[in-house]
Amino acid sequence: MTKEFSDKFLEFLNNTGSPYHSVDETIKILKGSGFKKLDDNEEIKKGGKYYITLNYSTILAFKVGEEFDLEDERSMVIITGSHTDSPCLRVRPSSITCNEGYTQLSVSTYGGGIWHTWFDRGLGIAGKVVDNACNEYLIKIKRPICAIPNLAIHLTTSEERSSFVYDKEKHLQPIISKTDTNDKYGEQLLSLPRSLLDEICREINVQPQNISSFDLCLMDSVDSRYVGINDEFIDSPRLDNLGGVFSCFTALIDASESNSSDLLISVAFDHEEVGSVSFSGAHSDFLKQSLKLILAGLENSSLNNSTPKGMVNANRNSDLEFCKIMKRSIFLSVDMAHSIHPNYPERHQSKHKPSPNNGIVIKTNFNQAYTTDCTTRTFLKTIANNFNIKTQDFLVKNSSPCGSTIGPIVASNLGIRTADIGACMLAMHSCREFMYYSDIYDLQNFIKVFYMTWSKVKLESKLLE
């Protein structure tokens, strides 16, 4: 079962390449399990399974329990969150540049990538193209269409040889072809190299003159794969945070058949790697407005079934109901976590050293880069212990900076109890990252039982509220 699940995860990774493709693949999984897109005028029904997208780079899916009741304190909203984006090189709007007989793509860095890992790799491309009529198309060219060659050691200075030094503006521009001095066609249309423009047009069946704009991400062209003498590690781009996306949404699907009293939700935002401040990022009102839409839809559905036509229930207050149900609900932020590195063990705090195949990681930061507190940590460990799932704690050293997640953003926006978890990995933000194959199954398994049992654990607790 564990290997079968990681095989599916690798297939998911290989079909992505941009936030848009991450959402597209997630939709395919959801549709295969009976979820349907929520249309603007569609009635939300108990037992229903739906999804919503925003910009096709952010997605929210939910299952309404058959016994879910807004006014019943035993009914709760259980939400998991992840993000669809990863650090990458993105193609600039004016992207054609010719130097010394080479045609290059002009690119910008997106997020905090380990950019030297992008050198000497065959790079493909994935993203979205928009035509003059504002029709959008997904585009993915997986074969290596460009590369960023290193400077030969014989041409480097002694300083450059002792520590790899590069200029992100000058040295990260990939070579795509030998310059065609007769190519004025590409320069006039979108300022893309003609060969790339032609291939994009063939893929989406649109004439070059009808293309208006694009959002294209470079990606490693080599498939995700197992490595190690026992094929026990996953070597792949975008583990951060497609590991979270895949685990959350597949757990939602599995748990939706077992939990009938709660509203189960999973959301994956765009732009986490650059601060989440966008209309499709975690700082937006997308999650709050979606929650209000769902709860109002359920309330209207209930009224339609119980109230005579034309009558209004004046005792209902949707904002009040929203506040009440948020107080008894939870958000679980799921993002990848830093495994102990055998070559750099001193970089971890000595008592908080997560390791592969040793359980999910519960993340803590007293300065609120992560949201787990003593209460939510106890909730998580109680659920894990009930199902014999191992847990590990992660906390950075006082001398180390700490990354953050969407957890603090959602917690402050919704006023909802929140915790941060993840799975161990190495080389976070490298072009290719590294993790143990069973850790992705353990993460998904925990999220599944969290969906299924958190409300029971919460109801049995006595909190100082």
Tab-separated table of C-alpha atoms in Angstrom, residues 250-404:
chain	number	residue	atom	x	y	z
A	250	THR	CA	-6.271	12.400	-1.336
A	251	ALA	CA	-6.845	12.320	2.440
A	252	LEU	CA	-9.977	14.433	1.971
A	253	ILE	CA	-11.244	11.935	-0.593
A	254	ASP	CA	-10.558	8.943	1.662
A	255	ALA	CA	-11.986	10.550	4.812
A	256	SER	CA	-15.121	11.827	3.089
A	257	GLU	CA	-16.554	8.315	3.093
A	258	SER	CA	-16.168	7.940	6.873
A	259	ASN	CA	-17.055	11.303	8.441
A	260	SER	CA	-20.746	12.193	8.227
A	261	SER	CA	-21.054	14.908	10.871
A	262	ASP	CA	-18.442	17.490	9.800
A	263	LEU	CA	-17.657	19.816	6.914
A	264	LEU	CA	-14.314	18.653	5.494
A	265	ILE	CA	-12.286	21.113	3.412
A	266	SER	CA	-8.884	21.224	1.737
A	267	VAL	CA	-7.451	24.350	0.137
A	268	ALA	CA	-4.228	24.839	-1.831
A	269	PHE	CA	-3.136	28.431	-2.395
A	270	ASP	CA	-0.840	29.995	-4.964
A	271	HIS	CA	2.008	32.434	-4.193
A	272	GLU	CA	3.065	31.015	-0.812
A	273	GLU	CA	6.695	31.122	-1.909
A	274	VAL	CA	6.529	34.897	-2.430
A	275	GLY	CA	4.530	35.939	0.620
A	276	SER	CA	0.931	34.959	-0.246
A	277	VAL	CA	-0.107	38.584	-0.895
A	278	SER	CA	-2.270	38.195	-4.006
A	279	PHE	CA	-5.908	37.607	-4.864
A	280	SER	CA	-5.168	33.872	-5.102
A	281	GLY	CA	-2.812	33.726	-2.117
A	282	ALA	CA	-3.485	32.889	1.521
A	283	HIS	CA	-3.594	36.589	2.471
A	284	SER	CA	-6.689	37.031	0.287
A	285	ASP	CA	-10.292	36.577	1.430
A	286	PHE	CA	-10.704	33.496	-0.773
A	287	LEU	CA	-10.921	30.985	2.078
A	288	LYS	CA	-13.123	33.178	4.261
A	289	GLN	CA	-15.484	34.015	1.401
A	290	SER	CA	-15.618	30.369	0.314
A	291	LEU	CA	-16.498	29.313	3.860
A	292	LYS	CA	-19.256	31.919	4.049
A	293	LEU	CA	-20.530	30.824	0.638
A	294	ILE	CA	-20.649	27.177	1.718
A	295	LEU	CA	-22.298	27.877	5.076
A	296	ALA	CA	-24.826	30.283	3.539
A	297	GLY	CA	-25.575	27.741	0.828
A	298	LEU	CA	-26.215	25.058	3.418
A	299	GLU	CA	-28.398	27.437	5.417
A	300	ASN	CA	-30.437	28.329	2.330
A	301	SER	CA	-30.778	24.667	1.436
A	302	SER	CA	-32.032	23.937	4.945
A	303	LEU	CA	-34.501	26.838	4.795
A	304	ASN	CA	-35.802	25.739	1.405
A	305	ASN	CA	-36.516	22.306	2.829
A	306	SER	CA	-38.106	23.459	6.097
A	307	THR	CA	-39.604	26.932	5.592
A	308	PRO	CA	-42.828	27.632	3.657
A	309	LYS	CA	-42.221	29.456	0.413
A	310	GLY	CA	-41.958	33.223	0.826
A	311	MET	CA	-41.166	33.117	4.547
A	312	VAL	CA	-37.861	34.367	5.986
A	313	ASN	CA	-36.250	33.057	9.161
A	314	ALA	CA	-35.341	36.311	10.919
A	315	ASN	CA	-33.522	34.498	13.729
A	316	ARG	CA	-30.758	33.387	11.437
A	317	ASN	CA	-27.559	35.462	11.370
A	318	SER	CA	-24.970	34.084	8.988
A	319	ASP	CA	-22.096	36.154	10.430
A	320	LEU	CA	-22.929	34.994	13.934
A	321	GLU	CA	-23.137	31.372	12.809
A	322	PHE	CA	-19.807	31.764	11.016
A	323	CYS	CA	-18.087	33.077	14.163
A	324	LYS	CA	-19.561	30.305	16.284
A	325	ILE	CA	-18.485	27.499	13.996
A	326	MET	CA	-14.966	28.920	13.506
A	327	LYS	CA	-14.494	28.830	17.273
A	328	ARG	CA	-15.049	25.072	17.337
A	329	SER	CA	-13.153	24.280	14.137
A	330	ILE	CA	-9.515	23.835	13.104
A	331	PHE	CA	-7.062	24.551	10.280
A	332	LEU	CA	-4.126	22.205	9.653
A	333	SER	CA	-1.312	23.791	7.644
A	334	VAL	CA	0.544	21.078	5.727
A	335	ASP	CA	3.951	21.969	4.303
A	336	MET	CA	7.174	20.036	3.967
A	337	ALA	CA	9.685	19.917	6.849
A	338	HIS	CA	13.480	19.882	7.169
A	339	SER	CA	14.976	16.446	7.760
A	340	ILE	CA	18.283	16.123	9.585
A	341	HIS	CA	21.087	16.175	6.989
A	342	PRO	CA	23.903	13.628	7.518
A	343	ASN	CA	26.482	16.077	6.150
A	344	TYR	CA	25.243	19.032	8.226
A	345	PRO	CA	23.800	17.607	11.482
A	346	GLU	CA	24.875	20.668	13.465
A	347	ARG	CA	22.343	22.811	11.584
A	348	HIS	CA	19.456	21.289	13.575
A	349	GLN	CA	18.575	21.945	17.195
A	350	SER	CA	19.968	18.937	19.062
A	351	LYS	CA	16.614	17.828	20.537
A	352	HIS	CA	14.530	18.512	17.431
A	353	LYS	CA	16.020	16.494	14.577
A	354	PRO	CA	13.345	14.901	12.376
A	355	SER	CA	14.601	11.942	10.360
A	356	PRO	CA	13.242	9.894	7.438
A	357	ASN	CA	10.791	7.050	8.056
A	358	ASN	CA	10.287	8.164	11.637
A	359	GLY	CA	6.868	9.821	11.566
A	360	ILE	CA	5.141	13.042	10.585
A	361	VAL	CA	6.729	16.306	11.702
A	362	ILE	CA	4.954	18.689	14.093
A	363	LYS	CA	6.410	22.175	13.604
A	364	THR	CA	6.741	24.722	16.413
A	365	ASN	CA	8.037	28.288	16.489
A	366	PHE	CA	7.392	30.494	19.508
A	367	ASN	CA	7.684	33.601	17.312
A	368	GLN	CA	4.674	32.334	15.334
A	369	ALA	CA	6.380	31.392	12.081
A	370	TYR	CA	4.494	28.140	12.738
A	371	THR	CA	1.170	28.030	14.569
A	372	THR	CA	1.342	24.842	16.637
A	373	ASP	CA	0.868	25.483	20.362
A	374	CYS	CA	0.819	23.145	23.361
A	375	THR	CA	-2.901	22.431	22.918
A	376	THR	CA	-2.862	21.674	19.200
A	377	ARG	CA	0.324	19.623	19.644
A	378	THR	CA	-1.545	17.487	22.166
A	379	PHE	CA	-4.492	17.109	19.786
A	380	LEU	CA	-2.147	15.978	17.012
A	381	LYS	CA	-0.235	13.522	19.183
A	382	THR	CA	-3.428	12.084	20.651
A	383	ILE	CA	-4.831	11.375	17.189
A	384	ALA	CA	-1.504	9.936	16.014
A	385	ASN	CA	-1.222	7.672	19.067
A	386	ASN	CA	-4.767	6.407	18.545
A	387	PHE	CA	-3.705	5.086	15.128
A	388	ASN	CA	-0.096	4.088	15.937
A	389	ILE	CA	1.304	6.894	13.785
A	390	LYS	CA	4.700	8.189	14.861
A	391	THR	CA	5.345	11.922	15.324
A	392	GLN	CA	8.482	14.069	15.527
A	393	ASP	CA	8.974	17.646	16.693
A	394	PHE	CA	10.818	20.321	14.720
A	395	LEU	CA	12.017	23.664	16.054
A	396	VAL	CA	14.898	25.792	14.751
A	397	LYS	CA	17.959	26.801	16.753
A	398	ASN	CA	18.029	30.289	18.261
A	399	SER	CA	20.841	31.113	15.846
A	400	SER	CA	18.929	29.993	12.735
A	401	PRO	CA	16.279	31.784	10.694
A	402	CYS	CA	12.916	30.068	10.383
A	403	GLY	CA	10.774	29.698	7.308
A	404	SER	CA	7.040	30.125	7.608
